[in-house]
Amino acid sequence: MDNSVSTAATTRVAVVSPPSSAPSSPSPDLSAPTSLPPLVTDPKLRLVVYLLLLAAMFMATLDNQIVSTALPTIVGEFGELERFGWVGSAYLLTTSAVMPLYGKLGDLFGRKYVIIAAVTIFTLGSLVCGLAVSMNTLIAARVLQALGGGGIMVSIFAINADLFEPRERARYQSYSSLVLMASGALGPVLGGTLSDLFGWRSIFLVNLPIGILVLAGLVWLLPYRKPHRRPKIDYAGALLLAGAVASVVLWADSGQIFGSLIAPESLGVVAFGVLCLIGWIFVERRVPEPVVPLSLFSSRTVNLLLCISLVSGAIGIGSVNYVALFLQTTTGLSPSMAGLLFIATTGGIALGSLSAGRIISKTGRYKPFAIASTATGIVSLAVFSQMHAGTPIILLGLVMLLQGIGVGIGQQVPVIGVQNAASGADVGAATGTVTLTRMGGAAIAISIYGAIISAGLSHVSIALPDGGDFRSLTPQMLSNLPQAVQTTVANAYSDAFLPLFLTASGMMALGLIAAVMLPNVRLPVGKGK
């Protein structure tokens, strides 16, 4: 849950030569020596800078969480349930497309001005979201917001790579789970409460004061390190990669847009994506500063970690909005009360991430946590598939806690592992790549989930007292209907969600296979340790 934030979204280096490890660990590509000194040597200033980065992370992850519980209300005002997923997928699609570019820009021009630009765009995008007048304009505004959001998380992870050595990084990035817990706990509750009291527009406007505060701190306190390389931006590579990623997500949603995954228009999207991918590979092999160095993909470890990142994004971030929809449509909870249940998930993320971060910091081993995370995800989602209308709230909370723990113990693994495998000069691009796969997985999953729910409800007919469409009911409207109608609607949604949770569990099974195949790498210990 991404936070998804989370996971968003979610959480994660002068790198030195690794010590000897178990026979199954490090191949030569897993060391990434660099002579660059730490970005900040003063411990107190480094802590202040780190706190500023956490504030920026809080803003980005809060936005993902705060929107989830308000979406049913937005759909109730604007209608167009079929576009429900696009409020999230448009954001994630755009975020995925720009992430590699932000990572490379940080490598070429320095990370300070890149993250400042990202926070500025995100804050302005939040303002435009709050002024949206239709579902189409809201989706377009989310795209603008995502143009900044994509740079925030990539820049934070890359700056952490400049601040902390590999094992320190695991410990400090586990602290960010506290931010995820705070934003995750506050987000759904705040989203539901603001939506109930002041209207859904307030959930976007709350980003404005946070964004302004973060910008002021970054301008004055974040050190600037000028890269010792001549900037050469791979515009062609960035555009072609964006086209390829956009095509994948658009094709996943083409069943709703064009009526079928194999409709002529859908196949045209696939053809365009293939051409973009071929063109991207051709460009990246020849440009001096590729937006994503193809050498990254020569590492078996990197490829497996990217697979895990793709799946974790599909579950940890992509499922948030749909879990919120499931709770509100099958339990009759208000947005604010449904948001309270997410405290179980975010608390589990914090518990799992803090525990995993400390153990990884001590042992240097991250493979066991990748295995445990994906296995826990399979179990929690399989149990979710058996939930039905009328399931006790306490049981729902326990399953959400289990899912949160699974997300938490594995959320650091892909970023830490890929950063360790990349060269020091390409840490930003490597971070952008792994974050791209996470967000791309979320965007694709949202489209798949949306198609599953739409298909499950398409043949259902429920007579409402006012003759309206039950798919456009807000939680408040649903609560005012006769109990018999409420039960019928709840059962319809419960049946539609069964294949969704089974599909998500199957995705996690693919992640478990990749996790088992990971080499048992040990992270290096920093100099002087």
mmCIF file of C-alpha atoms in Angstrom, residues 81 97 127 157 193 208 304 319 354:
data_model
loop_
_atom_site.group_PDB
_atom_site.id
_atom_site.type_symbol
_atom_site.label_atom_id
_atom_site.label_comp_id
_atom_site.label_asym_id
_atom_site.label_seq_id
_atom_site.Cartn_x
_atom_site.Cartn_y
_atom_site.Cartn_z
ATOM 1 C CA LEU A 81 -17.444 5.838 -12.537
ATOM 2 C CA ALA A 97 7.110 8.746 -17.476
ATOM 3 C CA LEU A 127 -3.854 24.281 -6.624
ATOM 4 C CA PHE A 157 16.023 8.797 -2.781
ATOM 5 C CA THR A 193 -13.093 14.491 7.096
ATOM 6 C CA LEU A 208 -0.163 24.450 -0.529
ATOM 7 C CA LEU A 304 15.066 -9.235 -10.513
ATOM 8 C CA SER A 319 -4.615 -1.042 -4.707
ATOM 9 C CA LEU A 354 11.482 0.000 10.972
#
